[in-house]
Amino acid sequence: MYNQENLRDFEDFSFSSTTDSIHALHVDDDNAFVEMVKTFLERKREDVSVTTETAVEDGIETLRSETIDCVISDYEMPDQDGLDFLELVRDEYPDLPFILFTGKGDEEIASEAITAGVTEYLQKGTGTDQYTVLANRVENLVEKYRAEQEVFRGFQALESAQEGIGILNEQGEYVYLNQAYAEVYSADREEILEDHWESLYPEGEAERFHQEILPALETDGTWTGQSVGLTTDGERVVENLSLTQLGDGGHVCVVRDITDEKQREEELRREQQFLETALNSLDDLFYVFDEDLNYIRWNDQFEEVIGYSDAEIRELTPMDLFDGETKAEIEALIDQILSDGERVVVEADLLTKHGETIPYEFTGIPVEDNNDIIGVVGIGRRLT
């Protein structure tokens, strides 16, 4: 997982910072002084509000009960001093801006404060200029803190994303990738970080990127399509890939492994091809219509015998292929199949587009889905 220090390198990415008002906590045992600081800070910065406390214990309670953006603390206080307070704050809020605002200008204290994780060490002065300096420090530290938090939350979102996300620099080297991205290529992140993207693609696909994909990305700013990657074990990966150009010349990659999907699609295509071949090899008529009597599938023999084109068949109903009393009989049998779910067999003369009648034995079989009849499968065997 990336910590705050790692993420500072990515502040140029477009994670927006918050612009809400600032709520500061000032802890100092001098009640008159904290009220003066509160007055000056809120007067100089309309977006700053200050809560004051005169004891460390009360300051901790305020931190736990209110949303605080920055802590200002004196050093010399009874019972617990500013460094004790800093230690307590860092235990629960490791990155919260903490300003040690003290009248005791001691290098040893400053060194201890820096070691303990103080964000800013500021000496109290005389006059009102010190409050201007303090207000500027508060505003700058909170802005930086919020920007870092936004970056951190953004990368947390990237880390938890199910799709692989990678970021490349202008040279085409990976500067960031989430675990999902590494898993697409059966690798650990450390194996890919700082490598060039070409290491994850076969030679022919890399050439396609240079000749086709990257020029389109540079022109349009984005590119989406399918590509073929290469795992660290040398296996090919069919992937959905989306690329977005960054302002610094690098780009963001969003990748999803669709190898299994493509394999299933190919298996389904082959199954459909086998089925089509089998049905079209029949001498019998084969057709399927739905509960609204619309033809939705048929074999070549059906189309050849009735003489209607593919487009014309889609406009027909089964009754259009019969005439006279036979037509009424067929309609009644279809109603019987759809209402009762019964399998029926009937002999009838089929009427072709050209007016020819041909004797057939028709078998109608109901098609069910969750006990609902949704259509009929028909088979016609010619009588001689």
Coordinates of C-alpha atoms in Angstrom, one line a residue:
M1 CA 0.0 0.0 0.0
Y2 CA 1.2 3.5 -0.8
N3 CA 1.8 5.9 2.1
Q4 CA 1.5 9.7 2.2
E5 CA 5.2 10.1 1.3
N6 CA 4.9 7.9 -1.8
L7 CA 1.8 9.7 -3.0
R8 CA 3.3 13.2 -2.9
D9 CA 5.1 12.3 -6.1
F10 CA 1.7 12.1 -7.8
E11 CA 0.2 15.5 -6.8
D12 CA 0.3 16.6 -10.4
F13 CA -2.5 14.1 -11.3
S14 CA -6.0 15.5 -11.5
F15 CA -7.4 14.7 -8.0
S16 CA -9.0 18.0 -7.0
S17 CA -8.5 19.5 -3.5
T18 CA -11.3 20.6 -1.2
T19 CA -12.0 24.3 -0.9
D20 CA -14.2 24.2 2.3
S21 CA -13.7 26.6 5.2
I22 CA -10.9 25.8 7.7
H23 CA -11.6 24.8 11.3
A24 CA -8.5 25.2 13.6
L25 CA -8.0 24.2 17.2
H26 CA -5.8 26.4 19.4
V27 CA -4.6 25.0 22.7
D28 CA -2.8 27.4 25.1
D29 CA -3.2 27.8 28.9
D30 CA -3.3 31.6 28.5
N31 CA -7.1 32.2 28.0
A32 CA -6.6 35.8 27.0
F33 CA -4.0 34.9 24.4
V34 CA -6.1 32.2 22.7
E35 CA -9.0 34.6 22.5
M36 CA -6.8 37.2 20.9
V37 CA -5.4 34.7 18.4
K38 CA -9.0 33.6 17.6
T39 CA -10.1 37.2 17.0
F40 CA -7.1 38.0 14.7
L41 CA -7.2 34.8 12.7
E42 CA -11.0 35.0 12.1
R43 CA -10.7 38.7 11.2
K44 CA -7.8 38.1 8.7
R45 CA -9.3 35.0 7.1
E46 CA -13.1 34.9 6.7
D47 CA -12.9 31.2 5.9
V48 CA -11.1 30.3 9.2
S49 CA -12.9 29.5 12.4
V50 CA -11.0 28.8 15.6
T51 CA -12.0 26.6 18.6
T52 CA -10.0 27.4 21.7
E53 CA -9.0 25.2 24.7
T54 CA -6.7 25.9 27.6
A55 CA -5.7 22.3 28.5
V56 CA -4.3 19.3 26.5
E57 CA -7.0 17.0 27.7
D58 CA -9.7 19.3 26.5
G59 CA -7.9 19.7 23.2
I60 CA -7.9 15.9 22.6
E61 CA -11.7 15.7 23.4
T62 CA -12.4 18.5 20.9
L63 CA -10.3 16.6 18.2
R64 CA -12.4 13.5 18.8
S65 CA -15.7 15.3 18.7
E66 CA -15.2 17.9 16.0
T67 CA -13.7 18.0 12.5
I68 CA -10.4 19.9 12.9
D69 CA -8.2 20.8 9.9
C70 CA -5.2 22.2 11.9
V71 CA -3.9 22.2 15.5
I72 CA -2.1 25.2 17.0
S73 CA -0.5 24.5 20.4
D74 CA 1.7 26.3 22.9
Y75 CA 4.7 24.5 24.4
E76 CA 4.7 25.5 28.1
M77 CA 1.5 24.3 29.7
P78 CA 0.8 22.8 33.1
D79 CA 0.5 19.0 33.5
Q80 CA 1.2 18.2 29.8
D81 CA 3.2 20.4 27.4
G82 CA 3.0 20.9 23.7
L83 CA 5.2 17.9 22.9
D84 CA 3.0 15.7 25.0
F85 CA 0.0 17.0 23.1
L86 CA 1.8 16.5 19.8
E87 CA 2.5 12.8 20.7
L88 CA -1.2 12.2 21.6
V89 CA -2.3 13.8 18.3
R90 CA 0.1 11.8 16.2
D91 CA -1.1 8.6 17.7
E92 CA -4.6 9.2 16.4
Y93 CA -4.2 11.7 13.6
P94 CA -0.7 11.0 12.1
D95 CA -1.0 13.5 9.2
L96 CA -3.0 16.3 10.7
P97 CA -1.2 19.7 10.4
F98 CA 0.2 20.6 13.9
I99 CA 1.8 24.1 14.5
L100 CA 3.8 24.5 17.7
F101 CA 3.2 28.2 18.4
T102 CA 5.4 29.0 21.4
G103 CA 7.2 31.9 23.1
K104 CA 10.0 29.5 24.1
G105 CA 12.6 29.7 21.4
D106 CA 14.8 26.7 22.2
E107 CA 16.7 24.8 19.5
E108 CA 16.5 21.6 21.6
I109 CA 12.7 21.9 21.8
A110 CA 12.5 22.7 18.1
S111 CA 14.6 19.5 17.4
E112 CA 12.4 17.4 19.6
A113 CA 9.3 18.8 18.0
I114 CA 10.5 18.0 14.5
T115 CA 11.5 14.5 15.6
A116 CA 8.0 14.0 17.1
G117 CA 6.4 15.0 13.8
V118 CA 5.4 18.6 14.2
T119 CA 4.3 20.2 10.9
E120 CA 5.5 23.7 11.7
Y121 CA 7.5 25.4 14.5
L122 CA 6.6 29.0 15.0
Q123 CA 7.8 31.4 17.6
K124 CA 5.4 34.0 19.2
G125 CA 6.4 37.5 18.5
T126 CA 5.3 41.0 19.3
G127 CA 2.7 43.1 17.4
T128 CA 0.0 41.8 15.0
D129 CA 2.3 40.6 12.2
Q130 CA 2.7 37.3 14.0
Y131 CA -1.0 36.6 13.5
T132 CA -0.7 37.3 9.8
V133 CA 2.2 34.8 9.6
L134 CA 0.2 32.3 11.6
A135 CA -2.9 32.7 9.4
N136 CA -0.8 32.2 6.3
R137 CA 0.8 29.0 7.7
V138 CA -2.5 27.6 8.7
E139 CA -4.0 28.2 5.3
N140 CA -1.0 26.8 3.4
L141 CA -0.7 23.7 5.6
V142 CA -4.4 22.9 5.4
E143 CA -4.4 23.3 1.6
K144 CA -1.4 21.0 1.3
Y145 CA -2.9 18.5 3.7
R146 CA -6.2 18.4 1.9
A147 CA -4.5 18.0 -1.5
E148 CA -2.5 15.0 -0.1
Q149 CA -5.7 13.5 1.4
E150 CA -7.4 13.8 -2.0
V151 CA -4.5 12.1 -3.7
F152 CA -4.4 9.4 -1.1
R153 CA -8.2 8.8 -1.4
G154 CA -7.8 8.7 -5.2
F155 CA -5.1 6.1 -5.0
Q156 CA -7.1 4.1 -2.5
A157 CA -9.9 4.0 -5.1
L158 CA -7.4 2.9 -7.8
E159 CA -6.1 0.2 -5.5
S160 CA -9.6 -1.2 -4.8
A161 CA -10.7 -1.0 -8.5
Q162 CA -11.5 -4.4 -10.1
E163 CA -10.1 -3.3 -13.4
G164 CA -6.4 -3.0 -14.0
I165 CA -5.1 0.6 -13.9
G166 CA -1.6 1.7 -14.8
I167 CA 0.1 5.0 -15.3
L168 CA 3.0 5.4 -17.7
N169 CA 5.4 8.3 -18.0
E170 CA 6.5 10.0 -21.2
Q171 CA 9.1 7.3 -21.9
G172 CA 6.5 4.6 -21.7
E173 CA 7.6 3.3 -18.3
Y174 CA 5.2 2.3 -15.6
V175 CA 5.2 4.7 -12.6
Y176 CA 2.1 3.2 -11.0
L177 CA -0.1 0.2 -11.4
N178 CA -2.7 -1.4 -9.1
Q179 CA -2.7 -5.1 -8.1
A180 CA -5.5 -5.9 -10.6
Y181 CA -3.3 -4.6 -13.5
A182 CA -0.4 -6.8 -12.4
E183 CA -2.7 -9.8 -12.2
V184 CA -3.7 -9.5 -15.8
Y185 CA -0.1 -10.3 -16.7
S186 CA 0.4 -12.9 -13.9
A187 CA 3.0 -10.7 -12.3
D188 CA 3.8 -8.8 -9.1
R189 CA 3.7 -5.1 -9.3
E190 CA 7.4 -4.8 -8.6
E191 CA 8.1 -6.9 -11.7
I192 CA 6.4 -4.3 -13.9
L193 CA 7.1 -1.0 -12.2
E194 CA 9.7 1.1 -14.1
D195 CA 9.5 -1.4 -17.0
H196 CA 8.6 -0.3 -20.5
W197 CA 5.1 -1.3 -21.7
E198 CA 6.6 -3.2 -24.6
S199 CA 7.7 -5.9 -22.2
L200 CA 4.0 -6.9 -21.8
Y201 CA 3.2 -7.3 -25.5
P202 CA 4.3 -9.6 -28.3
E203 CA 6.5 -8.1 -31.0
G204 CA 3.8 -7.9 -33.6
E205 CA 1.4 -6.2 -31.2
A206 CA 4.0 -3.7 -30.0
E207 CA 4.5 -2.8 -33.7
R208 CA 0.7 -2.2 -34.0
F209 CA 0.8 0.1 -31.0
H210 CA 3.6 2.2 -32.6
Q211 CA 2.0 2.3 -36.0
E212 CA -1.7 2.6 -35.2
I213 CA -2.7 2.9 -31.5
L214 CA -0.2 5.5 -30.1
P215 CA -0.6 7.9 -33.1
A216 CA -4.4 7.8 -32.6
L217 CA -3.9 8.4 -28.9
E218 CA -1.8 11.4 -29.5
T219 CA -4.3 12.8 -32.0
D220 CA -7.5 12.1 -30.1
G221 CA -6.3 12.0 -26.5
T222 CA -8.0 8.6 -26.0
W223 CA -8.1 5.2 -27.5
T224 CA -10.3 2.2 -26.7
G225 CA -10.2 -1.3 -28.3
Q226 CA -8.9 -4.8 -27.9
S227 CA -5.3 -5.9 -27.8
V228 CA -3.2 -8.9 -27.1
G229 CA -0.8 -8.8 -24.1
L230 CA 1.8 -11.2 -22.8
T231 CA 2.0 -12.6 -19.3
T232 CA 5.4 -13.0 -17.6
D233 CA 5.0 -16.7 -18.3
G234 CA 4.7 -16.1 -22.0
E235 CA 1.0 -16.7 -22.3
R236 CA -1.1 -14.5 -24.5
V237 CA -3.9 -12.4 -22.9
V238 CA -6.8 -10.9 -24.9
E239 CA -7.6 -7.6 -23.3
N240 CA -10.0 -4.7 -23.4
L241 CA -7.8 -1.6 -23.3
S242 CA -8.6 2.1 -22.7
L243 CA -5.8 4.7 -23.0
T244 CA -6.0 8.3 -22.0
Q245 CA -3.3 10.9 -22.7
L246 CA -1.8 12.9 -19.8
G247 CA -0.6 16.4 -20.1
D248 CA 3.0 15.4 -19.4
G249 CA 3.2 13.0 -22.3
G250 CA 2.4 9.9 -20.4
H251 CA -0.8 8.1 -20.3
V252 CA -3.3 6.1 -18.2
C253 CA -4.1 2.5 -19.1
V254 CA -7.3 0.7 -18.0
V255 CA -7.1 -3.0 -18.9
R256 CA -9.4 -6.0 -18.4
D257 CA -8.6 -9.6 -19.2
I258 CA -11.2 -10.9 -21.6
T259 CA -9.4 -14.1 -22.6
D260 CA -12.0 -16.3 -21.0
E261 CA -14.8 -14.3 -22.5
K262 CA -13.3 -14.5 -26.0
Q263 CA -12.8 -18.2 -25.5
R264 CA -16.5 -18.6 -24.5
E265 CA -17.5 -16.5 -27.5
E266 CA -15.5 -18.8 -29.8
E267 CA -17.0 -21.9 -28.2
L268 CA -20.5 -20.5 -28.6
R269 CA -19.8 -19.5 -32.2
R270 CA -18.6 -23.1 -32.9
E271 CA -21.6 -24.5 -31.2
Q272 CA -23.9 -22.3 -33.3
Q273 CA -22.0 -23.2 -36.4
F274 CA -22.5 -26.9 -35.7
L275 CA -26.2 -26.4 -35.0
E276 CA -26.7 -24.3 -38.2
T277 CA -24.9 -27.0 -40.2
A278 CA -26.9 -29.8 -38.6
L279 CA -30.3 -28.0 -39.1
N280 CA -29.5 -27.0 -42.7
S281 CA -28.5 -30.6 -43.6
L282 CA -32.0 -31.8 -42.7
D283 CA -34.5 -32.7 -45.5
D284 CA -37.3 -31.8 -43.1
L285 CA -38.5 -28.3 -42.4
F286 CA -37.3 -26.7 -39.2
Y287 CA -38.7 -23.5 -37.8
V288 CA -39.3 -21.7 -34.5
F289 CA -41.8 -18.9 -33.8
D290 CA -42.6 -17.0 -30.6
E291 CA -45.8 -16.6 -28.6
D292 CA -46.7 -13.6 -30.9
L293 CA -46.4 -16.0 -33.9
N294 CA -43.3 -14.2 -35.3
Y295 CA -40.8 -16.6 -37.0
I296 CA -37.4 -16.2 -35.2
R297 CA -35.4 -19.1 -36.7
W298 CA -35.6 -21.6 -39.6
N299 CA -33.4 -23.8 -41.7
D300 CA -32.5 -23.5 -45.3
Q301 CA -34.9 -26.2 -46.3
F302 CA -37.8 -24.2 -44.9
E303 CA -36.9 -21.1 -46.8
E304 CA -36.3 -23.0 -50.0
V305 CA -39.6 -24.9 -49.9
I306 CA -41.9 -22.0 -49.0
G307 CA -40.2 -19.7 -51.5
Y308 CA -40.1 -16.6 -49.3
S309 CA -37.0 -14.6 -48.7
D310 CA -35.4 -14.1 -45.3
A311 CA -36.9 -10.6 -44.9
E312 CA -40.3 -11.8 -46.0
I313 CA -40.4 -14.7 -43.6
R314 CA -39.9 -12.3 -40.7
E315 CA -43.2 -10.6 -41.7
L316 CA -45.1 -13.9 -41.9
T317 CA -47.2 -15.8 -39.4
P318 CA -47.6 -19.6 -39.5
M319 CA -51.2 -19.2 -40.8
D320 CA -49.9 -17.4 -43.9
L321 CA -48.6 -20.7 -45.1
F322 CA -52.0 -22.4 -45.1
D323 CA -55.4 -21.8 -46.8
G324 CA -59.1 -22.4 -46.2
E325 CA -60.2 -24.8 -43.5
T326 CA -56.6 -26.0 -43.0
K327 CA -55.6 -22.4 -41.9
A328 CA -58.3 -22.4 -39.2
E329 CA -57.2 -25.9 -38.0
I330 CA -53.6 -24.8 -37.8
E331 CA -54.6 -21.7 -35.8
A332 CA -56.6 -23.8 -33.3
L333 CA -53.7 -26.2 -32.9
I334 CA -51.2 -23.4 -32.3
D335 CA -53.5 -22.0 -29.6
Q336 CA -53.7 -25.4 -28.0
I337 CA -49.9 -25.7 -27.9
L338 CA -49.5 -22.1 -26.5
S339 CA -52.3 -22.5 -23.9
D340 CA -52.0 -26.1 -22.8
G341 CA -48.3 -26.9 -23.6
E342 CA -49.3 -29.9 -25.6
R343 CA -47.2 -31.5 -28.3
V344 CA -49.4 -31.9 -31.5
V345 CA -49.0 -33.7 -34.8
V346 CA -51.1 -32.8 -37.9
E347 CA -51.1 -33.5 -41.6
A348 CA -51.8 -30.5 -43.7
D349 CA -51.1 -29.0 -47.2
L350 CA -48.4 -26.3 -47.0
L351 CA -49.1 -23.3 -49.3
T352 CA -45.9 -21.8 -50.9
K353 CA -45.4 -18.3 -52.1
H354 CA -46.1 -19.4 -55.7
G355 CA -49.4 -21.0 -54.8
E356 CA -48.3 -24.6 -54.8
T357 CA -49.6 -26.9 -52.1
I358 CA -47.4 -29.6 -50.7
P359 CA -48.6 -32.3 -48.2
Y360 CA -46.6 -32.3 -44.9
E361 CA -46.8 -33.9 -41.5
F362 CA -46.2 -31.1 -39.0
T363 CA -45.1 -31.6 -35.4
G364 CA -45.5 -28.6 -33.0
I365 CA -43.5 -28.7 -29.7
P366 CA -43.9 -26.0 -27.0
V367 CA -40.9 -24.0 -25.8
E368 CA -41.0 -23.3 -22.1
D369 CA -39.1 -20.9 -19.9
N370 CA -39.8 -21.1 -16.1
N371 CA -43.1 -22.9 -16.8
D372 CA -44.1 -20.1 -19.2
I373 CA -44.7 -21.1 -22.9
I374 CA -42.7 -18.6 -25.0
G375 CA -42.9 -20.2 -28.4
V376 CA -43.2 -23.3 -30.6
V377 CA -40.6 -25.5 -32.4
G378 CA -42.0 -26.9 -35.6
I379 CA -40.8 -29.8 -37.8
G380 CA -42.4 -30.5 -41.2
R381 CA -41.9 -33.9 -42.8
R382 CA -43.0 -34.2 -46.5
L383 CA -45.6 -36.8 -47.2
T384 CA -45.2 -38.9 -50.4

